[in-house]
GROMACS .gro file of C-alpha atoms in nm:
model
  451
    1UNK     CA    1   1.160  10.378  -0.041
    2UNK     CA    2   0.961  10.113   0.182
    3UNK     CA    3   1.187   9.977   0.375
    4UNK     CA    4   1.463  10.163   0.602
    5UNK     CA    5   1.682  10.040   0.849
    6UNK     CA    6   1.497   9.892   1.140
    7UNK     CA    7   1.727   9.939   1.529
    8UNK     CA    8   1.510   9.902   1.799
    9UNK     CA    9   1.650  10.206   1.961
   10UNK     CA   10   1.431  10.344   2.221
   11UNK     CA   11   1.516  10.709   2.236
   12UNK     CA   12   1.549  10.737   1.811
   13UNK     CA   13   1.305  10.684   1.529
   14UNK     CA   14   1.407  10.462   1.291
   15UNK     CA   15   1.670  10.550   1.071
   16UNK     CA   16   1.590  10.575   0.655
   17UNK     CA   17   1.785  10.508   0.392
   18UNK     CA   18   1.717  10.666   0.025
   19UNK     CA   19   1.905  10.362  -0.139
   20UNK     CA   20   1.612  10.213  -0.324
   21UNK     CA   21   1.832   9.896  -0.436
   22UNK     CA   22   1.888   9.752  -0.062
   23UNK     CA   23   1.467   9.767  -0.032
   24UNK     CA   24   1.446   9.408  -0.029
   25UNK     CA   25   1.683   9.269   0.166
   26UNK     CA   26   1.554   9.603   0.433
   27UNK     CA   27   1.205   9.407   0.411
   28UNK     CA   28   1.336   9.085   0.488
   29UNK     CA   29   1.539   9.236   0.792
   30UNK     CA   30   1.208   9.433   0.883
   31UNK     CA   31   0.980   9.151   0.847
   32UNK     CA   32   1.178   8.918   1.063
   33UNK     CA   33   1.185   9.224   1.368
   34UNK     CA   34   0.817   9.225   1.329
   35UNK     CA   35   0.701   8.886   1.265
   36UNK     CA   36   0.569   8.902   0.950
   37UNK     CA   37   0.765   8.612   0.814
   38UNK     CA   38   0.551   8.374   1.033
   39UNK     CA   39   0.344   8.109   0.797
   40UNK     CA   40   0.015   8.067   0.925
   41UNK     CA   41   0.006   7.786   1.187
   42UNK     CA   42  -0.142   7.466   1.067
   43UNK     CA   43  -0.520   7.440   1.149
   44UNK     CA   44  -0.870   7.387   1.040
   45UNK     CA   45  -0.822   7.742   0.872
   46UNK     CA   46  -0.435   7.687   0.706
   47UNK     CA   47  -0.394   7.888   0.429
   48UNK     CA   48  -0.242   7.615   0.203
   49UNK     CA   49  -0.602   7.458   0.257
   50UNK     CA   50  -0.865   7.678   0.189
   51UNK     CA   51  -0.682   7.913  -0.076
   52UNK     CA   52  -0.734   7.631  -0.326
   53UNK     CA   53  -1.041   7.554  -0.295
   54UNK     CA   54  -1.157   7.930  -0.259
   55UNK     CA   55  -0.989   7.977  -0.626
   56UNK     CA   56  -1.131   7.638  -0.757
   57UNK     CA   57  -1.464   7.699  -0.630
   58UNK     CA   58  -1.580   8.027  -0.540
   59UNK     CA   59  -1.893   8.184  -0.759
   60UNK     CA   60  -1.725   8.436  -0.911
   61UNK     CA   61  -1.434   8.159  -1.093
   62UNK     CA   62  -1.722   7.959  -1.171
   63UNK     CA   63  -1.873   8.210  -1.354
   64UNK     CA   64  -1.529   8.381  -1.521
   65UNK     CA   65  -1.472   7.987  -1.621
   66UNK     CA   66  -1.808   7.943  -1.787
   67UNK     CA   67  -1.746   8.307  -1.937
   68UNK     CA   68  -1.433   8.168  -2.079
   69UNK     CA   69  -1.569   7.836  -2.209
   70UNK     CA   70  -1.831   8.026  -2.391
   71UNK     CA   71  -1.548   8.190  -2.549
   72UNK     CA   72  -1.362   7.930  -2.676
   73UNK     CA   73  -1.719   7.749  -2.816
   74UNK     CA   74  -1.736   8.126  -3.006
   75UNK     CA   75  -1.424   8.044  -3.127
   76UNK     CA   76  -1.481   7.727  -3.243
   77UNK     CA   77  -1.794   7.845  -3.450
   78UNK     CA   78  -1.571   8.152  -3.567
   79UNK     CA   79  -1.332   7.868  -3.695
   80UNK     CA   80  -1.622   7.741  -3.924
   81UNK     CA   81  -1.595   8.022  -4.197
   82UNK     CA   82  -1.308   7.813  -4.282
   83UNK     CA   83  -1.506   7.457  -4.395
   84UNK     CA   84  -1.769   7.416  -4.682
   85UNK     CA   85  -2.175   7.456  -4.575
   86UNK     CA   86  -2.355   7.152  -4.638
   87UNK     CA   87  -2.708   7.231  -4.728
   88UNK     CA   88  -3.003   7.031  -4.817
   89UNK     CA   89  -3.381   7.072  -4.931
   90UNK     CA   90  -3.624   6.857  -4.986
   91UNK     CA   91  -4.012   6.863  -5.120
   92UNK     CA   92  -4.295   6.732  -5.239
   93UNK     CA   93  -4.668   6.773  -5.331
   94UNK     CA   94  -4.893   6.736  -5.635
   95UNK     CA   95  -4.880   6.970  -5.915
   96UNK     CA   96  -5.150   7.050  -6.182
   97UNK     CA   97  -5.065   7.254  -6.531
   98UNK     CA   98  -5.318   7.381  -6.764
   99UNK     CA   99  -5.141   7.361  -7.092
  100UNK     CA  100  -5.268   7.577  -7.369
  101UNK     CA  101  -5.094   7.385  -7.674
  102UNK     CA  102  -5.052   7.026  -7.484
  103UNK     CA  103  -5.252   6.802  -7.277
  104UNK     CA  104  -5.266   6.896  -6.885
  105UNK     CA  105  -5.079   6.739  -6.619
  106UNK     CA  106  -5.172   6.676  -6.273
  107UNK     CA  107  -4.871   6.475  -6.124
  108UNK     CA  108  -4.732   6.371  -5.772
  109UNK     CA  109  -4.383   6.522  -5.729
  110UNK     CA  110  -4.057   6.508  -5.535
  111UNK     CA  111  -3.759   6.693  -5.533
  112UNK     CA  112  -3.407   6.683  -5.308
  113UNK     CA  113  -3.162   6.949  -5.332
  114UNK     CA  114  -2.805   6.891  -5.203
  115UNK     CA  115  -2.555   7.172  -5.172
  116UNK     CA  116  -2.219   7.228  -5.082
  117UNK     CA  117  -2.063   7.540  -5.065
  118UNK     CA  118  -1.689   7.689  -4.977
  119UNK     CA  119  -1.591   7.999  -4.989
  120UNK     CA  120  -1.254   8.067  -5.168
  121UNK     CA  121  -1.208   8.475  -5.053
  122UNK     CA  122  -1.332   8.738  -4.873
  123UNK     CA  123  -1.028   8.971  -4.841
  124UNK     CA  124  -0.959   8.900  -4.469
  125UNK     CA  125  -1.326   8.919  -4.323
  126UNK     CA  126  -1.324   8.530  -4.189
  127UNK     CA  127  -0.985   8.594  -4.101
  128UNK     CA  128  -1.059   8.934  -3.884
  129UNK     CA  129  -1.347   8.701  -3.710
  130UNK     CA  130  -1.133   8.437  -3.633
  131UNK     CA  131  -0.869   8.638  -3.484
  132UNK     CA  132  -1.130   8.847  -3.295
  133UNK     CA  133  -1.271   8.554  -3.163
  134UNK     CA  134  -0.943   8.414  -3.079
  135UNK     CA  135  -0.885   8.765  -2.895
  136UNK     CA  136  -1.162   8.694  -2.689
  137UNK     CA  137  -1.058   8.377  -2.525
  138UNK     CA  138  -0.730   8.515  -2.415
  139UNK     CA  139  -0.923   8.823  -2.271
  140UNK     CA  140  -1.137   8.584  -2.063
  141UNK     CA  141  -0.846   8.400  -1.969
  142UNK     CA  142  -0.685   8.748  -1.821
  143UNK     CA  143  -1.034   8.805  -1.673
  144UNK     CA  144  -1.067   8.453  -1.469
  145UNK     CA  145  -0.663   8.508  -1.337
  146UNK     CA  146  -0.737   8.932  -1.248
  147UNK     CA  147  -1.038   8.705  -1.053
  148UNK     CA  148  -0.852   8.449  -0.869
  149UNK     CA  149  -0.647   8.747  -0.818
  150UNK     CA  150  -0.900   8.956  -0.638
  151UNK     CA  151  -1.037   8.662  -0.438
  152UNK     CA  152  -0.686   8.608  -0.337
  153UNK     CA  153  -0.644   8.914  -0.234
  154UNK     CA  154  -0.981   8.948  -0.057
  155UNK     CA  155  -0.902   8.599   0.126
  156UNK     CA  156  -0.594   8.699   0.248
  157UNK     CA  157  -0.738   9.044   0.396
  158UNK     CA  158  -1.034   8.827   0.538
  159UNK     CA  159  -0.811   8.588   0.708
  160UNK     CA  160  -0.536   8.865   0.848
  161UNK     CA  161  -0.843   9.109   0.966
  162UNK     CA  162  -1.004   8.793   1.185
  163UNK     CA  163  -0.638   8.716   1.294
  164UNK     CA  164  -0.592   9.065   1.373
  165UNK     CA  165  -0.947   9.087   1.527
  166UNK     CA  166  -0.899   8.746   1.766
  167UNK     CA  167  -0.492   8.887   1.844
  168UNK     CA  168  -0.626   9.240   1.962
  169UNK     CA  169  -0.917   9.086   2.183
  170UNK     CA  170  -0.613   8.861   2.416
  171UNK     CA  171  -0.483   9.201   2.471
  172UNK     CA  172  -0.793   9.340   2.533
  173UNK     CA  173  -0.863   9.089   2.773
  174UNK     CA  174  -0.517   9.077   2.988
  175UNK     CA  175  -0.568   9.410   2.974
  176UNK     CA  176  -0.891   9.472   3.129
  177UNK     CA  177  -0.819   9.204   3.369
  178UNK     CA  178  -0.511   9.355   3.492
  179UNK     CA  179  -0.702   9.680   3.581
  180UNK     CA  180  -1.015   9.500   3.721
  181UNK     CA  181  -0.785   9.363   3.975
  182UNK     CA  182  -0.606   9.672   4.078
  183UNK     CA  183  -0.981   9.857   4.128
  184UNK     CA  184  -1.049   9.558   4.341
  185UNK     CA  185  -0.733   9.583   4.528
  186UNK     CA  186  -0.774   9.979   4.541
  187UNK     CA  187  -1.118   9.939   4.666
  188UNK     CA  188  -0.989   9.674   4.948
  189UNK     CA  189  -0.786   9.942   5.042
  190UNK     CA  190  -1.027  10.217   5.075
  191UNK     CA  191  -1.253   9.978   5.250
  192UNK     CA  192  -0.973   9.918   5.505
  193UNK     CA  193  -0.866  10.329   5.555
  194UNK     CA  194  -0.557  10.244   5.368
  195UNK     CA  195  -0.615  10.400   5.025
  196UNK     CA  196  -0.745  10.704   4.823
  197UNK     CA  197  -1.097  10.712   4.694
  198UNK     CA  198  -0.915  10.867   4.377
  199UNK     CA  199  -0.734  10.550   4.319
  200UNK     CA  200  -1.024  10.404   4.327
  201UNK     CA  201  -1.196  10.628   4.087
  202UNK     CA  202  -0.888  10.653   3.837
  203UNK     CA  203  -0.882  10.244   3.886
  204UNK     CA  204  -1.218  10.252   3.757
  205UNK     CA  205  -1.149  10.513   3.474
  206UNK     CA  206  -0.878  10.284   3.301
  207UNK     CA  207  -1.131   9.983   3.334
  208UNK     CA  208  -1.389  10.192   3.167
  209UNK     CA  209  -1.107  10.277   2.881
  210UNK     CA  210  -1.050   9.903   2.833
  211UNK     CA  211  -1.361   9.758   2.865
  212UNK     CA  212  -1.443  10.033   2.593
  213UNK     CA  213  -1.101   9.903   2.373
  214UNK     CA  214  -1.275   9.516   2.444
  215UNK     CA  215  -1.561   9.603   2.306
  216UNK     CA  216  -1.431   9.770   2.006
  217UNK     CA  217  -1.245   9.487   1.928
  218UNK     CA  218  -1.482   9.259   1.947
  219UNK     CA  219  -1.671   9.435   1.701
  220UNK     CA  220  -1.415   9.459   1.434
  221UNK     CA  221  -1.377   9.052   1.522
  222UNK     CA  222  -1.793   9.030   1.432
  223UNK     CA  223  -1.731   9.220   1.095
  224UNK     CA  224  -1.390   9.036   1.037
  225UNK     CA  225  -1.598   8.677   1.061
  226UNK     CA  226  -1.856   8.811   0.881
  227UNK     CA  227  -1.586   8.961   0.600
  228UNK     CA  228  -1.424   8.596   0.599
  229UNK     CA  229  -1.785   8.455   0.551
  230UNK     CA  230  -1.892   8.634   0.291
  231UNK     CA  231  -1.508   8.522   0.094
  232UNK     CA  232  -1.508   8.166   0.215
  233UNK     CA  233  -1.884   8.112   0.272
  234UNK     CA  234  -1.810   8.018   0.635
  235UNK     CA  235  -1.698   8.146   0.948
  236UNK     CA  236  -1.351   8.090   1.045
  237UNK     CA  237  -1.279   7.745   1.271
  238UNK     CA  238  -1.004   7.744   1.543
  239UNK     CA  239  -0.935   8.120   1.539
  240UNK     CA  240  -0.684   8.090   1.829
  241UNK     CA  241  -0.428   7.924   1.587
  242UNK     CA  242  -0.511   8.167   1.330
  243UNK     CA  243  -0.174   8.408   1.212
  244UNK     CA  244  -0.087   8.643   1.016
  245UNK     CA  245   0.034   8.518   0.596
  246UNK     CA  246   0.398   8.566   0.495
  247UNK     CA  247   0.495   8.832   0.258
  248UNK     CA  248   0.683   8.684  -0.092
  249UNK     CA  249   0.949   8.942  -0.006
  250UNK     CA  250   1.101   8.814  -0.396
  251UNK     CA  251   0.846   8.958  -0.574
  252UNK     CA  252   0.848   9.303  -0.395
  253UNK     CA  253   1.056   9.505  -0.643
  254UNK     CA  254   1.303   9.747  -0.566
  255UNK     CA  255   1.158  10.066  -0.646
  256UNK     CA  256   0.774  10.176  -0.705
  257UNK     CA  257   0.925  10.246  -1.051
  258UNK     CA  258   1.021   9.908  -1.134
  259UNK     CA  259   0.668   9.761  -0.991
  260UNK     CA  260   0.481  10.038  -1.187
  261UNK     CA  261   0.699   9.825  -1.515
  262UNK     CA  262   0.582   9.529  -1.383
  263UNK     CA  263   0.212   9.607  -1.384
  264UNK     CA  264   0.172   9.747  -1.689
  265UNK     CA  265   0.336   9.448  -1.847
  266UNK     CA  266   0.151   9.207  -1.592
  267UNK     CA  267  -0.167   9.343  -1.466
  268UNK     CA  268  -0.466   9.080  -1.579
  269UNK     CA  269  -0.677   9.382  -1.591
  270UNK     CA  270  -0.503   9.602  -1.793
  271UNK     CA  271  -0.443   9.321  -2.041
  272UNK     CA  272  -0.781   9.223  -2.068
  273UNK     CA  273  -0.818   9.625  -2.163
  274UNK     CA  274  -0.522   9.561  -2.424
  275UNK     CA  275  -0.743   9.306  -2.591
  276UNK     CA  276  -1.070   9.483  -2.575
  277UNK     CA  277  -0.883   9.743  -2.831
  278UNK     CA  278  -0.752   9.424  -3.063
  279UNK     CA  279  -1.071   9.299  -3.058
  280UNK     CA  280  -1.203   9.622  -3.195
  281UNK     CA  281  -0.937   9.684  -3.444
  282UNK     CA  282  -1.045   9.326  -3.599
  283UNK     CA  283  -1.444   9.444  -3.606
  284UNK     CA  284  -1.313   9.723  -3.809
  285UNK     CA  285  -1.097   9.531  -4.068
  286UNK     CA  286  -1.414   9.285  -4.059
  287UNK     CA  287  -1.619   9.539  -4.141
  288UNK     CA  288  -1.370   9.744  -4.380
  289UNK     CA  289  -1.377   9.386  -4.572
  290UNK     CA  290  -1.796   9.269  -4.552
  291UNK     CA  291  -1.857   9.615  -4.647
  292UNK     CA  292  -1.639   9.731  -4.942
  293UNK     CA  293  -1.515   9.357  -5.109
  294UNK     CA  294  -1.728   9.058  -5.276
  295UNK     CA  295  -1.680   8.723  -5.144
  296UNK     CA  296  -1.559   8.439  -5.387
  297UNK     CA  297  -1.723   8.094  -5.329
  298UNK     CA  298  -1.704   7.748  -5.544
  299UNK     CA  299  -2.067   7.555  -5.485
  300UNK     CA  300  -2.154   7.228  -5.652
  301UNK     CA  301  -2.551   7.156  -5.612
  302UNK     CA  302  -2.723   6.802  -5.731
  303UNK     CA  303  -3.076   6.777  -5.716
  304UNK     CA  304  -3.292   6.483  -5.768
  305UNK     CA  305  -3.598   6.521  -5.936
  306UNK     CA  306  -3.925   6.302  -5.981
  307UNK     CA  307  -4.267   6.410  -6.200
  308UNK     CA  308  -4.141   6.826  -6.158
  309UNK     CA  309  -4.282   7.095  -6.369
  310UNK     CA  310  -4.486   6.859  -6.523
  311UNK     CA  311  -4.193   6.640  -6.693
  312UNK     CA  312  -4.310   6.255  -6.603
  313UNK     CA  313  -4.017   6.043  -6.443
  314UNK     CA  314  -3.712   6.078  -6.251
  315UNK     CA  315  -3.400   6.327  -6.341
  316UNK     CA  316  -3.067   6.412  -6.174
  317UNK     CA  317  -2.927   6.749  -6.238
  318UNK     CA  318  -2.506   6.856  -6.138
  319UNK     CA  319  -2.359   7.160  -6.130
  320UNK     CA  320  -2.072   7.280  -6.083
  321UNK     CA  321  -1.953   7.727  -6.055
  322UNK     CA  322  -1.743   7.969  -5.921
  323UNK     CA  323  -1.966   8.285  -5.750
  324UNK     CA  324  -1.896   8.578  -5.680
  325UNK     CA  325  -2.091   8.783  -5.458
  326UNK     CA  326  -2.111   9.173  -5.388
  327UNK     CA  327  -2.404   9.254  -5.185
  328UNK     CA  328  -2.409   9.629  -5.122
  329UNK     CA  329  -2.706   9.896  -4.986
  330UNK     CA  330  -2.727  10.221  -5.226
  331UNK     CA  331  -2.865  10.423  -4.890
  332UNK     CA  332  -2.447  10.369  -4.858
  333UNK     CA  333  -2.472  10.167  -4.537
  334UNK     CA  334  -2.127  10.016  -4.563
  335UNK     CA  335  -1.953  10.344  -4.496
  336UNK     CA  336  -2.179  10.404  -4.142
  337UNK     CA  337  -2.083  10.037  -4.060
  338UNK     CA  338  -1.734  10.149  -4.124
  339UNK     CA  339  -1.696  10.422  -3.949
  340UNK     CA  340  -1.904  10.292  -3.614
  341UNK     CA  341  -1.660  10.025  -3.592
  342UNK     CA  342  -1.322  10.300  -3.684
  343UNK     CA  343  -1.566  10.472  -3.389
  344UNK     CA  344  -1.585  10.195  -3.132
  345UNK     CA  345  -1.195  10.090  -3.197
  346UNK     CA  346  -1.081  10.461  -3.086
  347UNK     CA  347  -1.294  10.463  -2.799
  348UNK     CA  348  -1.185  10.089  -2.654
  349UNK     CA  349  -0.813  10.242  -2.731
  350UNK     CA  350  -0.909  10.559  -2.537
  351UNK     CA  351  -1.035  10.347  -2.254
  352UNK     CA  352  -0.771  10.127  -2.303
  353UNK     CA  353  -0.507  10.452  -2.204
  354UNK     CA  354  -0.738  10.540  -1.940
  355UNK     CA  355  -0.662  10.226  -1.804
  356UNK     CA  356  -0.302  10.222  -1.834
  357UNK     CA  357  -0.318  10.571  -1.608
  358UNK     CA  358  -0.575  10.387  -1.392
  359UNK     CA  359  -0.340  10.086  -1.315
  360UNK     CA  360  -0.047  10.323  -1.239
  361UNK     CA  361  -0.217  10.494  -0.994
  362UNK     CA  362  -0.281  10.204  -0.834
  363UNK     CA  363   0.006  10.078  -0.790
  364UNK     CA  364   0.170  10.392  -0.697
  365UNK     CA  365  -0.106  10.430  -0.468
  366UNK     CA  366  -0.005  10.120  -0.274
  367UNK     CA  367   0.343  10.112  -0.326
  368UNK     CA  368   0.276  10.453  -0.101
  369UNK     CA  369   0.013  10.288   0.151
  370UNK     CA  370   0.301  10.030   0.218
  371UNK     CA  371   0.554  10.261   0.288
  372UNK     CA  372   0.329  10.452   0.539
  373UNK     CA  373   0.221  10.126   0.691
  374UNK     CA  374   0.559   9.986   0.759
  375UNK     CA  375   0.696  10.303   0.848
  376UNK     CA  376   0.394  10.331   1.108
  377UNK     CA  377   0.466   9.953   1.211
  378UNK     CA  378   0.815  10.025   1.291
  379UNK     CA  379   0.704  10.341   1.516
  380UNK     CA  380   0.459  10.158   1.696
  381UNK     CA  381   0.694   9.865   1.749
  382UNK     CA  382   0.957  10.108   1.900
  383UNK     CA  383   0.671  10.237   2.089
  384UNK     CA  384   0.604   9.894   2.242
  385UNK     CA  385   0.978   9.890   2.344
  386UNK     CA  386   0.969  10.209   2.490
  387UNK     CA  387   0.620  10.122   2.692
  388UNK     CA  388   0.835   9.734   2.840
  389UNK     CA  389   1.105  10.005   2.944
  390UNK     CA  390   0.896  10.233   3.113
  391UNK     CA  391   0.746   9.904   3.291
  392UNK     CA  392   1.061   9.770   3.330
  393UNK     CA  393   1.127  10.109   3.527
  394UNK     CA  394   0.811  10.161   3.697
  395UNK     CA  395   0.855   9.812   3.890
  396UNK     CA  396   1.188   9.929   4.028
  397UNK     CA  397   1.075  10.244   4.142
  398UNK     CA  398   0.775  10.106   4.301
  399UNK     CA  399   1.017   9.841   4.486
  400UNK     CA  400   1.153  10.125   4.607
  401UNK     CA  401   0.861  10.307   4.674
  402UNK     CA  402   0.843  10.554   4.432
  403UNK     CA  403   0.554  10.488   4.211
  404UNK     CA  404   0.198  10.346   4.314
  405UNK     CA  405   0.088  10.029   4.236
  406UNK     CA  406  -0.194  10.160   4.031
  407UNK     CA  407   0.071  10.397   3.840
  408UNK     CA  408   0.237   9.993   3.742
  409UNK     CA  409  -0.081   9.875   3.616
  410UNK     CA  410  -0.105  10.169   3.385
  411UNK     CA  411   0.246  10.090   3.259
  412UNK     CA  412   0.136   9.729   3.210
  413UNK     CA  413  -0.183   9.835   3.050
  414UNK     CA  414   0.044  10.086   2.838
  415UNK     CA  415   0.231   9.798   2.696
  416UNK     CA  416  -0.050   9.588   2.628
  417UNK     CA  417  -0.220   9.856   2.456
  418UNK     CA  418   0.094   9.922   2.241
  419UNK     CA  419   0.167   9.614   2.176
  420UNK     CA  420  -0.181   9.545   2.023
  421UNK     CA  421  -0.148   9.823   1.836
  422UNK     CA  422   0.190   9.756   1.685
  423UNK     CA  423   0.058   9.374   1.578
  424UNK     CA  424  -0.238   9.535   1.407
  425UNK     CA  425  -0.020   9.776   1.220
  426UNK     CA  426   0.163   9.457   1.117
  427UNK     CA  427  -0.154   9.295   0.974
  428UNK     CA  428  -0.143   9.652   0.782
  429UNK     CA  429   0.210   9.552   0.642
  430UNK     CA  430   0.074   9.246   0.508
  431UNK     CA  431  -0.249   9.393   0.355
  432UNK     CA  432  -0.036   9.619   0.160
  433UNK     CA  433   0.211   9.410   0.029
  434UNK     CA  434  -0.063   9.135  -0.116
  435UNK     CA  435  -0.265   9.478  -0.261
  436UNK     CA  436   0.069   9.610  -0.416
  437UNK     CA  437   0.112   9.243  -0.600
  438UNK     CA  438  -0.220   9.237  -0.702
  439UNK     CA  439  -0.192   9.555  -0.837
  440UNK     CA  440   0.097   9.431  -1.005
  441UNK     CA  441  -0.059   9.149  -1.156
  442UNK     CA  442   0.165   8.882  -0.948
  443UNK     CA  443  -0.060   8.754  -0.657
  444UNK     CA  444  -0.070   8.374  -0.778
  445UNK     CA  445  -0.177   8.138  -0.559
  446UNK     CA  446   0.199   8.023  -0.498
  447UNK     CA  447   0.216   8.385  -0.407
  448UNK     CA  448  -0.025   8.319  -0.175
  449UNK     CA  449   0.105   8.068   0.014
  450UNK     CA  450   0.492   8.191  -0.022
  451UNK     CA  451   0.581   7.949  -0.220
   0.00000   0.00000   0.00000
């Protein structure tokens, strides 16, 4: 189950349900309390505007497209076993004959050849190359989409990590600001004989602490750019306006059950696996057929002859046959060819399983990592609410006296602190739901952009 019911309650955990059928509408519910359903705000760096082009331009599609044009040119020559060759020859020279019973001849000569041969049967081997060829260009066509897939995927974590990054610096900052006034103020005080040096000194402690959480975050904001770079070839414009993606809550499924279906049947990857083993099992029956069965061709040849093998003057010569042809190696190489390919087409198949188990996994894997994440979301959003309540309290008290000033700014610096942490483990929401569809083969670029 991802998704329980979400109550901001701030003395109870959220509550769970084990009714896997509700999970969607639970997400929705969820991802409107914690703002996940927020498109990313129009900028230099909307999503609707660099997606496309990443997918239309990037390296890696470039390549998978030129892989798959190959592919279809390998197809088109495969095609060709089903036309007549065409082949010509032409010579000429001077030839000399010493003729024991006749006069010699020593005569200019020319000769041209013409050829045209198509073949009638082969019991299924142009057939097994077509189809393997064929084969081929729908594997590179599920290896460019499990591509724009994975760039997706990696532009979307890009973008939410550097919107993450740039969200949990503001609260770094307020943070660190709010403290660095109270040591100021606490230091006034000491200065005047009105306050405790160890206000002072636990004033400067919290700085410390989020000066520290500053810095970290502007670290992970360094990598994040440099993560977004290395996608996008660029660093990321207008970061202030950058937000976290929205979540295609319709193609979540229900149950990890029903989106372990939905991979196996969808996954880009796994397919292209699928087709490795078809593509073997035709090798095999071209091999099965090359190896063990003639080949039937009809050829009609002309050739055009002038002064040859010492006859003076021109002659034309047509003919027309049916050949049959049954090349075959007595050291019995047919049968190794034969059983290499029976060979390679269990081992693809193997691999092919392998993958199967491999692409489960993975998708129970982060079916899992987005239940933990949303369930950790939620807690650290009720911790947020708890941390404004505390403040909430703390400010009355110290109106009345009861708490320090510095013991406020701790609340305050609570909150902040809990509040960046609960929008970062809402960046973690998002990240797994876009790995969970692209582990499920449905991270389009409609996907994408929740459309």
């Amino acid at each position: 189950m991802i998704f329980g019911d979400y109550r901001p309650d701030r003395h109870a955990h959220p509550s769970r349900t084990k009714n896997q059928s509700t999970l969607r509408r639970r997400l929705l519910v969820s991802c409107f309390g914690l703002g996940l359903m927020l498109p990313a705000a129009g900028s230099a760096e909307d999503l609707s505007a660099i997606l496309p082009t990443l997918v239309s331009n990037h390296n890696l599609i470039e390549a998978a497209r030129s892989d798959l044009s190959a592919a279809q040119e390998r197809y088109q020559v495969a095609r060709g076993g089903y036309y007549p060759e065409f082949e010509t020859t032409s010579n000429w020279g001077h030839e000399y004959q010493t003729k024991p019973a006749d006069d010699n001849t020593s005569l200019a000569f020319s000769e041209a050849d013409f050829s045209i041969t198509q073949r009638l049967y082969d019991f299924g081997a142009t057939d097994a190359t077509i189809d393997a060829a064929k084969l081929t260009v729908r594997q590179y066509e599920a290896q460019l989409t499990s591509t724009e897939q994975t760039l997706l995927l990696r532009g979307l974590t890009a973008y939410t990590n550097v919107a993450r990054a740039k969200e949990a610096i503001g609260y770094a900052e307020r943070a660190e600001n709010n403290i660095k006034k109270q040591a100021e103020l606490e230091d006034i005080r000491v200065q005047k004989g009105g306050g405790y040096s160890s206000d002072v000194l636990q004033a400067k402690t919290q700085l410390a602490g989020a000066q520290a959480r500053l810095v970290a975050a502007q670290g992970t904001l360094k990598v994040a750019r440099n993560s977004f770079k290395g996608v996008f070839g660029r660093f990321p414009e207008n970061e202030a306006d950058m937000s976290r993606p929205a979540l295609p809550l319709h193609l979540i499924p229900a149950n990890v059950e029903d989106a372990v279906a939905i991979a196996l049947d969808n996954n880009p990857q796994l397919t292209a696996a699928q087709l490795s083993a078809d593509i073997a099992d035709e090798t095999r029956k071209n091999a099965e057929a090359s190896g063990f069965r003639p080949t039937i061709d009809v050829v009609a040849d002309v050739k055009y002859k002038k002064n040859v093998s010492g006859t003076v003057g021109f002659k034309r010569e047509a003919l027309g046959k049916v050949e049959i042809n049954f090349p075959f190696n007595l050291g019995l190489t047919a049968i190794n060819t034969l059983k290499a390919a029976e060979q390679d087409h269990t081992s693809v198949l193997r691999r092919f399983r392998d993958a199967r188990d491999q692409v489960e996994e993975q998708v129970r894997n982060s079916w899992a990592q987005l239940e933990v994440a949303r369930l950790n979301s939620e807690l650290l959003r009720s911790q947020a609410e708890l941390a404004e309540a505390f403040l909430d309290q703390a400010r009355r008290e110290r109106e009345l006296g009861q708490r320090s000033l510095l013991e406020v700014t701790q609340a305050e610096t609570n909150l902040l602190n809990a509040s960046s942490d609960a929008a970062s483990a809402e960046a973690d929401v998002a990240i797994a739901g876009f790995s969970l569809l692209n582990a499920m083969g449905q991270l389009s670029l409609d996907a994408a952009l929740n459309q």
